[in-house]
Amino acid sequence: MDGREEVVCEAARSGDSTKVKNLVSGGTDVTYFDQQGFTPLMHAAKHGHADVVKTLLEAGAPWNALTPSNLSAGDFAMDAGHQEAFDLLLNAGIQAELVLGTIARSENKNNVSDVDYLEDRVTFSEDKIMDSSSKAVMMAWEKPLMEAHAKAVCSGGGHILNIGFGMGLVDTAIQQYSPATHTIIEAHPEVYNRMLRTGWGEKENVKIIFGKWQDVLSQLDSYDGKFFHTSLLKYDSFVL
Ligand SMILES: C[S@@+](CC[C@H](N)C(=O)[O-])C[C@H]1O[C@@H](n2cnc3c(N)ncnc32)[C@H](O)[C@@H]1O
C-alpha cells in the first residue's frame, strides 16, 4: 500500500472518473478497505457515481464486499436511490451467480443430488444459514439482489411463486408488494419449521408447500411471477 488506495477512495467519493481510471490502469488495489471499512466501490455507489462504479467493477472490484456493519455497495446505492449505480451492481451480482451456478453444475455433474443437503443439519444466525460443513446456504449480503428480484417478479401483481425460502429475503420483499397469493415451496425440514415459528404459516395470502419442488408439481397452479434461487440450479434435475 502506498497511499494510492486512499486517493482512489477519495476520487470515487467525489466522482472523478478520469482519476479513478488512471489509478486503476496504474495498478491501484481496488479491493482496498479504508479506515471506515469502505471500498472505493462503496464510496462510488453511496454517492451515485455510476461511471465510477462501472470502471471499478470492470477492474475487478468485489461487488459483494461488506462494511463492518454488513452493508454492501448495492445497499448504499439502493438506500440513496441511485438506480443506475444499483443496476450495475445488481448485474454484476447476477452474472457472478450465473457463473458460479455454471461452475457448480459442471463440477457436480452426475453425482450430486439435493438429498444429502436436505438431510443435513442447518444452523441459522442473523445474517446467514450454514450447512453442517459450514458452507453458506444463504447470506444477508444477497438482500439487495433478492429485493430487486422481488420487484421484477411482482411487477405484474397477481399470483407469485417462490421456490426455496432460505432466509426469507425474497419472500419478505415479495410480501411488500401484497400479491393476491404468494406460494412458497421449501424442502428442508428445519427451514420449514423456522418458517412456521416465525409466522409465515399465518399470513393470509401465503401458501407454504413443504417438499422438494420436483415432488410437489401437482400442487401448483399457474403464476404471474415465479422465482427460484440460482443455487437450486446446481442440481442436475432442476428444470422449470
Ligand atoms: C439459497 S436458499 C434461497 C434463499 C431465498 N431466495 C432467500 O431470499 O432467502 C435455497 C433454499 O431452497 C431450499 N431447497 C433446496 N432444495 C430444494 C428443493 N429441491 N425444493 C425446494 N426447496 C429446496 C433450501 O432449503 C433453501 O432454503
PDB file of C-alpha atoms and ligand atoms in Angstrom:
ATOM      1  CA  MET A   1       0.000   0.000   0.000  1.00  0.00           C
ATOM      2  CA  ASP A   2       1.456   3.370  -0.960  1.00  0.00           C
ATOM      3  CA  GLY A   3      -1.337   5.885  -0.419  1.00  0.00           C
ATOM      4  CA  ARG A   4      -2.857   5.481  -3.890  1.00  0.00           C
ATOM      5  CA  GLU A   5      -5.648   3.384  -2.375  1.00  0.00           C
ATOM      6  CA  GLU A   6      -6.749   6.338  -0.237  1.00  0.00           C
ATOM      7  CA  VAL A   7      -6.593   8.551  -3.326  1.00  0.00           C
ATOM      8  CA  VAL A   8      -8.805   6.170  -5.302  1.00  0.00           C
ATOM      9  CA  CYS A   9     -11.316   6.153  -2.415  1.00  0.00           C
ATOM     10  CA  GLU A  10     -11.400   9.944  -2.449  1.00  0.00           C
ATOM     11  CA  ALA A  11     -11.737  10.067  -6.247  1.00  0.00           C
ATOM     12  CA  ALA A  12     -14.557   7.511  -6.084  1.00  0.00           C
ATOM     13  CA  ARG A  13     -16.309   9.596  -3.440  1.00  0.00           C
ATOM     14  CA  SER A  14     -16.060  12.784  -5.483  1.00  0.00           C
ATOM     15  CA  GLY A  15     -16.924  11.095  -8.795  1.00  0.00           C
ATOM     16  CA  ASP A  16     -13.622  11.896 -10.517  1.00  0.00           C
ATOM     17  CA  SER A  17     -13.841   9.107 -13.060  1.00  0.00           C
ATOM     18  CA  THR A  18     -10.730  10.157 -15.007  1.00  0.00           C
ATOM     19  CA  LYS A  19      -8.624   9.945 -11.886  1.00  0.00           C
ATOM     20  CA  VAL A  20     -10.147   6.592 -10.938  1.00  0.00           C
ATOM     21  CA  LYS A  21      -9.434   5.239 -14.447  1.00  0.00           C
ATOM     22  CA  ASN A  22      -5.815   6.418 -14.302  1.00  0.00           C
ATOM     23  CA  LEU A  23      -5.257   4.936 -10.864  1.00  0.00           C
ATOM     24  CA  VAL A  24      -6.885   1.659 -11.827  1.00  0.00           C
ATOM     25  CA  SER A  25      -4.877   1.313 -15.021  1.00  0.00           C
ATOM     26  CA  GLY A  26      -1.749   2.060 -12.965  1.00  0.00           C
ATOM     27  CA  GLY A  27      -2.497  -0.994 -10.840  1.00  0.00           C
ATOM     28  CA  THR A  28      -4.057   0.564  -7.710  1.00  0.00           C
ATOM     29  CA  ASP A  29      -5.678  -2.052  -5.490  1.00  0.00           C
ATOM     30  CA  VAL A  30      -9.460  -1.792  -5.952  1.00  0.00           C
ATOM     31  CA  THR A  31     -10.122  -4.309  -3.178  1.00  0.00           C
ATOM     32  CA  TYR A  32      -8.788  -1.893  -0.543  1.00  0.00           C
ATOM     33  CA  PHE A  33     -10.838  -1.143   2.594  1.00  0.00           C
ATOM     34  CA  ASP A  34     -10.231   2.296   4.101  1.00  0.00           C
ATOM     35  CA  GLN A  35     -10.298   3.090   7.826  1.00  0.00           C
ATOM     36  CA  GLN A  36     -14.070   3.320   7.767  1.00  0.00           C
ATOM     37  CA  GLY A  37     -14.190  -0.190   6.279  1.00  0.00           C
ATOM     38  CA  PHE A  38     -15.343   1.100   2.876  1.00  0.00           C
ATOM     39  CA  THR A  39     -14.033   0.022  -0.534  1.00  0.00           C
ATOM     40  CA  PRO A  40     -13.736   2.548  -3.413  1.00  0.00           C
ATOM     41  CA  LEU A  41     -16.801   0.859  -4.948  1.00  0.00           C
ATOM     42  CA  MET A  42     -18.868   1.538  -1.824  1.00  0.00           C
ATOM     43  CA  HIS A  43     -17.912   5.218  -1.921  1.00  0.00           C
ATOM     44  CA  ALA A  44     -18.878   5.495  -5.585  1.00  0.00           C
ATOM     45  CA  ALA A  45     -22.155   3.630  -5.003  1.00  0.00           C
ATOM     46  CA  LYS A  46     -23.095   5.726  -1.971  1.00  0.00           C
ATOM     47  CA  HIS A  47     -22.710   8.906  -3.996  1.00  0.00           C
ATOM     48  CA  GLY A  48     -24.315   7.541  -7.148  1.00  0.00           C
ATOM     49  CA  HIS A  49     -21.304   7.898  -9.451  1.00  0.00           C
ATOM     50  CA  ALA A  50     -22.385   5.217 -11.919  1.00  0.00           C
ATOM     51  CA  ASP A  51     -19.459   5.734 -14.316  1.00  0.00           C
ATOM     52  CA  VAL A  52     -17.006   5.187 -11.454  1.00  0.00           C
ATOM     53  CA  VAL A  53     -18.953   2.123 -10.296  1.00  0.00           C
ATOM     54  CA  LYS A  54     -18.651   0.727 -13.836  1.00  0.00           C
ATOM     55  CA  THR A  55     -14.902   1.380 -14.015  1.00  0.00           C
ATOM     56  CA  LEU A  56     -14.287  -0.215 -10.634  1.00  0.00           C
ATOM     57  CA  LEU A  57     -16.396  -3.296 -11.421  1.00  0.00           C
ATOM     58  CA  GLU A  58     -14.549  -3.740 -14.728  1.00  0.00           C
ATOM     59  CA  ALA A  59     -11.289  -3.531 -12.788  1.00  0.00           C
ATOM     60  CA  GLY A  60     -12.386  -6.431 -10.573  1.00  0.00           C
ATOM     61  CA  ALA A  61     -13.681  -4.547  -7.520  1.00  0.00           C
ATOM     62  CA  PRO A  62     -15.661  -7.016  -5.378  1.00  0.00           C
ATOM     63  CA  TRP A  63     -19.349  -6.132  -5.715  1.00  0.00           C
ATOM     64  CA  ASN A  64     -20.220  -8.200  -2.628  1.00  0.00           C
ATOM     65  CA  ALA A  65     -17.665  -6.827  -0.143  1.00  0.00           C
ATOM     66  CA  LEU A  66     -19.189  -5.801   3.186  1.00  0.00           C
ATOM     67  CA  THR A  67     -18.535  -2.981   5.647  1.00  0.00           C
ATOM     68  CA  PRO A  68     -18.073  -3.904   9.323  1.00  0.00           C
ATOM     69  CA  SER A  69     -21.834  -3.392   9.700  1.00  0.00           C
ATOM     70  CA  ASN A  70     -22.536  -5.811   6.836  1.00  0.00           C
ATOM     71  CA  LEU A  71     -23.541  -3.309   4.159  1.00  0.00           C
ATOM     72  CA  SER A  72     -22.611  -3.809   0.530  1.00  0.00           C
ATOM     73  CA  ALA A  73     -22.141  -1.286  -2.272  1.00  0.00           C
ATOM     74  CA  GLY A  74     -25.596  -2.371  -3.503  1.00  0.00           C
ATOM     75  CA  ASP A  75     -27.116  -1.431  -0.135  1.00  0.00           C
ATOM     76  CA  PHE A  76     -25.611   2.053  -0.372  1.00  0.00           C
ATOM     77  CA  ALA A  77     -26.812   2.627  -3.926  1.00  0.00           C
ATOM     78  CA  MET A  78     -30.289   1.341  -3.154  1.00  0.00           C
ATOM     79  CA  ASP A  79     -30.706   3.265   0.118  1.00  0.00           C
ATOM     80  CA  ALA A  80     -29.725   6.515  -1.579  1.00  0.00           C
ATOM     81  CA  GLY A  81     -31.950   5.830  -4.607  1.00  0.00           C
ATOM     82  CA  HIS A  82     -29.066   5.732  -7.123  1.00  0.00           C
ATOM     83  CA  GLN A  83     -30.797   3.488  -9.641  1.00  0.00           C
ATOM     84  CA  GLU A  84     -28.122   3.456 -12.349  1.00  0.00           C
ATOM     85  CA  ALA A  85     -25.351   2.552  -9.902  1.00  0.00           C
ATOM     86  CA  PHE A  86     -27.620  -0.028  -8.280  1.00  0.00           C
ATOM     87  CA  ASP A  87     -28.442  -1.666 -11.632  1.00  0.00           C
ATOM     88  CA  LEU A  88     -24.746  -2.000 -12.452  1.00  0.00           C
ATOM     89  CA  LEU A  89     -24.104  -3.685  -9.095  1.00  0.00           C
ATOM     90  CA  LEU A  90     -27.135  -5.900  -9.478  1.00  0.00           C
ATOM     91  CA  ASN A  91     -25.997  -7.055 -12.916  1.00  0.00           C
ATOM     92  CA  ALA A  92     -22.533  -7.799 -11.539  1.00  0.00           C
ATOM     93  CA  GLY A  93     -24.199  -9.918  -8.826  1.00  0.00           C
ATOM     94  CA  ILE A  94     -26.428 -11.762 -11.280  1.00  0.00           C
ATOM     95  CA  GLN A  95     -23.505 -12.505 -13.578  1.00  0.00           C
ATOM     96  CA  ALA A  96     -21.429 -13.802 -10.667  1.00  0.00           C
ATOM     97  CA  GLU A  97     -24.282 -16.044  -9.532  1.00  0.00           C
ATOM     98  CA  LEU A  98     -24.777 -17.417 -13.029  1.00  0.00           C
ATOM     99  CA  VAL A  99     -21.075 -18.124 -13.430  1.00  0.00           C
ATOM    100  CA  LEU A 100     -20.875 -19.767 -10.006  1.00  0.00           C
ATOM    101  CA  GLY A 101     -24.002 -21.809 -10.786  1.00  0.00           C
ATOM    102  CA  THR A 102     -22.481 -22.996 -14.056  1.00  0.00           C
ATOM    103  CA  ILE A 103     -19.228 -23.967 -12.332  1.00  0.00           C
ATOM    104  CA  ALA A 104     -21.098 -25.796  -9.564  1.00  0.00           C
ATOM    105  CA  ARG A 105     -23.181 -27.642 -12.168  1.00  0.00           C
ATOM    106  CA  SER A 106     -20.192 -28.775 -14.152  1.00  0.00           C
ATOM    107  CA  GLU A 107     -18.229 -29.776 -11.042  1.00  0.00           C
ATOM    108  CA  ASN A 108     -21.107 -31.744  -9.619  1.00  0.00           C
ATOM    109  CA  LYS A 109     -22.357 -33.313 -12.824  1.00  0.00           C
ATOM    110  CA  ASN A 110     -23.710 -36.836 -12.448  1.00  0.00           C
ATOM    111  CA  ASN A 111     -23.028 -37.193  -8.751  1.00  0.00           C
ATOM    112  CA  VAL A 112     -24.983 -34.597  -6.873  1.00  0.00           C
ATOM    113  CA  SER A 113     -28.499 -34.726  -5.684  1.00  0.00           C
ATOM    114  CA  ASP A 114     -30.143 -32.434  -3.168  1.00  0.00           C
ATOM    115  CA  VAL A 115     -30.908 -35.398  -0.918  1.00  0.00           C
ATOM    116  CA  ASP A 116     -27.656 -35.013   1.040  1.00  0.00           C
ATOM    117  CA  TYR A 117     -28.276 -31.351   1.684  1.00  0.00           C
ATOM    118  CA  LEU A 118     -31.910 -31.871   2.623  1.00  0.00           C
ATOM    119  CA  GLU A 119     -30.925 -34.467   5.230  1.00  0.00           C
ATOM    120  CA  ASP A 120     -28.172 -32.278   6.601  1.00  0.00           C
ATOM    121  CA  ARG A 121     -28.500 -30.023   9.650  1.00  0.00           C
ATOM    122  CA  VAL A 122     -28.503 -26.307   9.044  1.00  0.00           C
ATOM    123  CA  THR A 123     -27.763 -23.519  11.506  1.00  0.00           C
ATOM    124  CA  PHE A 124     -29.293 -20.083  11.466  1.00  0.00           C
ATOM    125  CA  SER A 125     -27.812 -16.812  12.560  1.00  0.00           C
ATOM    126  CA  GLU A 126     -28.858 -13.209  11.960  1.00  0.00           C
ATOM    127  CA  ASP A 127     -27.075 -12.942   8.675  1.00  0.00           C
ATOM    128  CA  LYS A 128     -26.642 -16.434   7.276  1.00  0.00           C
ATOM    129  CA  ILE A 129     -27.711 -20.053   7.055  1.00  0.00           C
ATOM    130  CA  MET A 130     -24.895 -22.588   7.085  1.00  0.00           C
ATOM    131  CA  ASP A 131     -24.922 -26.292   6.337  1.00  0.00           C
ATOM    132  CA  SER A 132     -23.120 -28.745   8.621  1.00  0.00           C
ATOM    133  CA  SER A 133     -19.831 -28.314   6.742  1.00  0.00           C
ATOM    134  CA  SER A 134     -20.022 -24.534   7.335  1.00  0.00           C
ATOM    135  CA  LYS A 135     -20.884 -23.744   3.735  1.00  0.00           C
ATOM    136  CA  ALA A 136     -23.220 -20.795   3.394  1.00  0.00           C
ATOM    137  CA  VAL A 137     -26.674 -21.695   2.053  1.00  0.00           C
ATOM    138  CA  MET A 138     -27.752 -18.053   2.056  1.00  0.00           C
ATOM    139  CA  MET A 139     -26.199 -14.824   3.267  1.00  0.00           C
ATOM    140  CA  ALA A 140     -27.642 -11.437   4.118  1.00  0.00           C
ATOM    141  CA  TRP A 141     -25.494  -9.623   1.572  1.00  0.00           C
ATOM    142  CA  GLU A 142     -27.760 -11.121  -1.080  1.00  0.00           C
ATOM    143  CA  LYS A 143     -30.623  -8.965   0.234  1.00  0.00           C
ATOM    144  CA  PRO A 144     -30.358  -6.201  -2.408  1.00  0.00           C
ATOM    145  CA  LEU A 145     -30.296  -8.860  -5.096  1.00  0.00           C
ATOM    146  CA  MET A 146     -33.366 -10.594  -3.625  1.00  0.00           C
ATOM    147  CA  GLU A 147     -35.214  -7.270  -3.349  1.00  0.00           C
ATOM    148  CA  ALA A 148     -34.552  -6.485  -6.979  1.00  0.00           C
ATOM    149  CA  HIS A 149     -35.735  -9.964  -7.984  1.00  0.00           C
ATOM    150  CA  ALA A 150     -38.924  -9.491  -5.947  1.00  0.00           C
ATOM    151  CA  LYS A 151     -39.597  -6.197  -7.698  1.00  0.00           C
ATOM    152  CA  ALA A 152     -39.240  -7.828 -11.102  1.00  0.00           C
ATOM    153  CA  VAL A 153     -41.267 -10.912 -10.199  1.00  0.00           C
ATOM    154  CA  CYS A 154     -44.100  -8.845  -8.699  1.00  0.00           C
ATOM    155  CA  SER A 155     -44.210  -6.245 -11.476  1.00  0.00           C
ATOM    156  CA  GLY A 156     -47.431  -7.710 -12.884  1.00  0.00           C
ATOM    157  CA  GLY A 157     -49.011  -8.301  -9.426  1.00  0.00           C
ATOM    158  CA  GLY A 158     -51.285 -11.322  -9.081  1.00  0.00           C
ATOM    159  CA  HIS A 159     -50.124 -14.782  -8.067  1.00  0.00           C
ATOM    160  CA  ILE A 160     -46.486 -15.285  -7.159  1.00  0.00           C
ATOM    161  CA  LEU A 161     -44.427 -18.458  -6.689  1.00  0.00           C
ATOM    162  CA  ASN A 162     -41.047 -18.698  -4.959  1.00  0.00           C
ATOM    163  CA  ILE A 163     -39.045 -21.903  -4.655  1.00  0.00           C
ATOM    164  CA  GLY A 164     -36.760 -22.092  -1.603  1.00  0.00           C
ATOM    165  CA  PHE A 165     -37.349 -19.881   1.458  1.00  0.00           C
ATOM    166  CA  GLY A 166     -33.758 -19.759   2.787  1.00  0.00           C
ATOM    167  CA  MET A 167     -33.541 -16.654   4.947  1.00  0.00           C
ATOM    168  CA  GLY A 168     -36.855 -15.399   3.595  1.00  0.00           C
ATOM    169  CA  LEU A 169     -35.232 -12.388   1.967  1.00  0.00           C
ATOM    170  CA  VAL A 170     -37.018 -12.648  -1.344  1.00  0.00           C
ATOM    171  CA  ASP A 171     -40.282 -13.669   0.346  1.00  0.00           C
ATOM    172  CA  THR A 172     -40.163 -10.713   2.731  1.00  0.00           C
ATOM    173  CA  ALA A 173     -39.646  -8.428  -0.249  1.00  0.00           C
ATOM    174  CA  ILE A 174     -42.454 -10.138  -2.217  1.00  0.00           C
ATOM    175  CA  GLN A 175     -44.840  -9.546   0.706  1.00  0.00           C
ATOM    176  CA  GLN A 176     -44.247  -5.815   0.397  1.00  0.00           C
ATOM    177  CA  TYR A 177     -45.985  -5.914  -2.990  1.00  0.00           C
ATOM    178  CA  SER A 178     -49.103  -7.524  -1.402  1.00  0.00           C
ATOM    179  CA  PRO A 179     -49.596 -10.187  -4.076  1.00  0.00           C
ATOM    180  CA  ALA A 180     -53.019 -11.840  -4.346  1.00  0.00           C
ATOM    181  CA  THR A 181     -51.381 -15.137  -3.435  1.00  0.00           C
ATOM    182  CA  HIS A 182     -47.803 -15.977  -2.548  1.00  0.00           C
ATOM    183  CA  THR A 183     -46.841 -19.630  -2.734  1.00  0.00           C
ATOM    184  CA  ILE A 184     -43.551 -20.794  -1.227  1.00  0.00           C
ATOM    185  CA  ILE A 185     -42.068 -24.251  -1.745  1.00  0.00           C
ATOM    186  CA  GLU A 186     -39.476 -25.310   0.831  1.00  0.00           C
ATOM    187  CA  ALA A 187     -37.942 -28.755   1.189  1.00  0.00           C
ATOM    188  CA  HIS A 188     -35.657 -28.522   4.202  1.00  0.00           C
ATOM    189  CA  PRO A 189     -37.457 -29.558   7.428  1.00  0.00           C
ATOM    190  CA  GLU A 190     -35.539 -27.106   9.624  1.00  0.00           C
ATOM    191  CA  VAL A 191     -36.068 -24.188   7.266  1.00  0.00           C
ATOM    192  CA  TYR A 192     -39.746 -25.157   7.027  1.00  0.00           C
ATOM    193  CA  ASN A 193     -40.110 -25.337  10.836  1.00  0.00           C
ATOM    194  CA  ARG A 194     -38.484 -21.963  11.172  1.00  0.00           C
ATOM    195  CA  MET A 195     -40.966 -20.524   8.662  1.00  0.00           C
ATOM    196  CA  LEU A 196     -43.813 -21.771  10.833  1.00  0.00           C
ATOM    197  CA  ARG A 197     -42.206 -20.485  14.039  1.00  0.00           C
ATOM    198  CA  THR A 198     -41.800 -17.046  12.528  1.00  0.00           C
ATOM    199  CA  GLY A 199     -45.440 -16.769  11.465  1.00  0.00           C
ATOM    200  CA  TRP A 200     -45.250 -17.417   7.726  1.00  0.00           C
ATOM    201  CA  GLY A 201     -47.950 -20.084   8.015  1.00  0.00           C
ATOM    202  CA  GLU A 202     -50.428 -17.475   9.310  1.00  0.00           C
ATOM    203  CA  LYS A 203     -50.089 -14.845   6.605  1.00  0.00           C
ATOM    204  CA  GLU A 204     -53.366 -14.577   4.716  1.00  0.00           C
ATOM    205  CA  ASN A 205     -52.029 -14.614   1.178  1.00  0.00           C
ATOM    206  CA  VAL A 206     -49.252 -17.150   1.818  1.00  0.00           C
ATOM    207  CA  LYS A 207     -49.447 -20.829   0.969  1.00  0.00           C
ATOM    208  CA  ILE A 208     -46.472 -22.954   2.026  1.00  0.00           C
ATOM    209  CA  ILE A 209     -45.859 -26.219   0.263  1.00  0.00           C
ATOM    210  CA  PHE A 210     -43.418 -28.432   2.134  1.00  0.00           C
ATOM    211  CA  GLY A 211     -41.408 -30.737  -0.100  1.00  0.00           C
ATOM    212  CA  LYS A 212     -38.999 -30.795  -2.982  1.00  0.00           C
ATOM    213  CA  TRP A 213     -40.314 -28.737  -5.870  1.00  0.00           C
ATOM    214  CA  GLN A 214     -39.763 -31.840  -8.042  1.00  0.00           C
ATOM    215  CA  ASP A 215     -42.252 -33.750  -5.897  1.00  0.00           C
ATOM    216  CA  VAL A 216     -44.967 -31.149  -5.489  1.00  0.00           C
ATOM    217  CA  LEU A 217     -45.579 -30.041  -9.060  1.00  0.00           C
ATOM    218  CA  SER A 218     -49.110 -31.447  -8.971  1.00  0.00           C
ATOM    219  CA  GLN A 219     -49.997 -28.993  -6.158  1.00  0.00           C
ATOM    220  CA  LEU A 220     -49.050 -25.943  -8.220  1.00  0.00           C
ATOM    221  CA  ASP A 221     -51.354 -23.600 -10.097  1.00  0.00           C
ATOM    222  CA  SER A 222     -50.358 -21.048 -12.710  1.00  0.00           C
ATOM    223  CA  TYR A 223     -48.486 -17.941 -11.591  1.00  0.00           C
ATOM    224  CA  ASP A 224     -47.956 -14.387 -12.804  1.00  0.00           C
ATOM    225  CA  GLY A 225     -44.432 -14.289 -11.384  1.00  0.00           C
ATOM    226  CA  LYS A 226     -42.052 -17.111 -10.466  1.00  0.00           C
ATOM    227  CA  PHE A 227     -38.703 -17.036  -8.714  1.00  0.00           C
ATOM    228  CA  PHE A 228     -36.103 -19.646  -7.812  1.00  0.00           C
ATOM    229  CA  HIS A 229     -32.666 -19.063  -6.407  1.00  0.00           C
ATOM    230  CA  THR A 230     -29.795 -19.832  -8.768  1.00  0.00           C
ATOM    231  CA  SER A 231     -28.212 -22.111  -6.138  1.00  0.00           C
ATOM    232  CA  LEU A 232     -31.003 -24.564  -6.948  1.00  0.00           C
ATOM    233  CA  LEU A 233     -29.546 -24.807 -10.431  1.00  0.00           C
ATOM    234  CA  LYS A 234     -26.670 -26.887  -9.122  1.00  0.00           C
ATOM    235  CA  TYR A 235     -28.949 -29.878  -9.036  1.00  0.00           C
ATOM    236  CA  ASP A 236     -28.986 -31.521 -12.444  1.00  0.00           C
ATOM    237  CA  SER A 237     -32.666 -32.234 -12.268  1.00  0.00           C
ATOM    238  CA  PHE A 238     -33.737 -28.604 -11.949  1.00  0.00           C
ATOM    239  CA  VAL A 239     -36.000 -27.760 -14.863  1.00  0.00           C
ATOM    240  CA  LEU A 240     -38.963 -25.441 -14.668  1.00  0.00           C
TER     241      LEU A 240
HETATM  242  C1  LIG B   1     -30.275 -20.231  -1.307  1.00  0.00           C
HETATM  243  S1  LIG B   1     -31.718 -20.583  -0.400  1.00  0.00           S
HETATM  244  C2  LIG B   1     -32.929 -19.483  -1.042  1.00  0.00           C
HETATM  245  C3  LIG B   1     -32.815 -18.131  -0.459  1.00  0.00           C
HETATM  246  C4  LIG B   1     -34.021 -17.262  -0.664  1.00  0.00           C
HETATM  247  N1  LIG B   1     -34.188 -16.894  -2.059  1.00  0.00           N
HETATM  248  C5  LIG B   1     -33.919 -16.011   0.222  1.00  0.00           C
HETATM  249  O1  LIG B   1     -34.258 -14.936  -0.279  1.00  0.00           O
HETATM  250  O2  LIG B   1     -33.522 -16.095   1.387  1.00  0.00           O
HETATM  251  C6  LIG B   1     -32.277 -22.099  -1.132  1.00  0.00           C
HETATM  252  C7  LIG B   1     -33.472 -22.682  -0.386  1.00  0.00           C
HETATM  253  O3  LIG B   1     -34.028 -23.717  -1.197  1.00  0.00           O
HETATM  254  C8  LIG B   1     -34.332 -24.831  -0.375  1.00  0.00           C
HETATM  255  N2  LIG B   1     -34.275 -26.021  -1.252  1.00  0.00           N
HETATM  256  C9  LIG B   1     -33.181 -26.745  -1.627  1.00  0.00           C
HETATM  257  N3  LIG B   1     -33.532 -27.733  -2.478  1.00  0.00           N
HETATM  258  C10 LIG B   1     -34.870 -27.605  -2.654  1.00  0.00           C
HETATM  259  C11 LIG B   1     -35.828 -28.339  -3.433  1.00  0.00           C
HETATM  260  N4  LIG B   1     -35.469 -29.376  -4.178  1.00  0.00           N
HETATM  261  N5  LIG B   1     -37.113 -27.922  -3.399  1.00  0.00           N
HETATM  262  C12 LIG B   1     -37.490 -26.863  -2.634  1.00  0.00           C
HETATM  263  N6  LIG B   1     -36.643 -26.154  -1.865  1.00  0.00           N
HETATM  264  C13 LIG B   1     -35.344 -26.509  -1.883  1.00  0.00           C
HETATM  265  C14 LIG B   1     -33.251 -24.775   0.686  1.00  0.00           C
HETATM  266  O4  LIG B   1     -33.604 -25.492   1.867  1.00  0.00           O
HETATM  267  C15 LIG B   1     -33.102 -23.307   0.950  1.00  0.00           C
HETATM  268  O5  LIG B   1     -33.981 -22.870   1.939  1.00  0.00           O
END
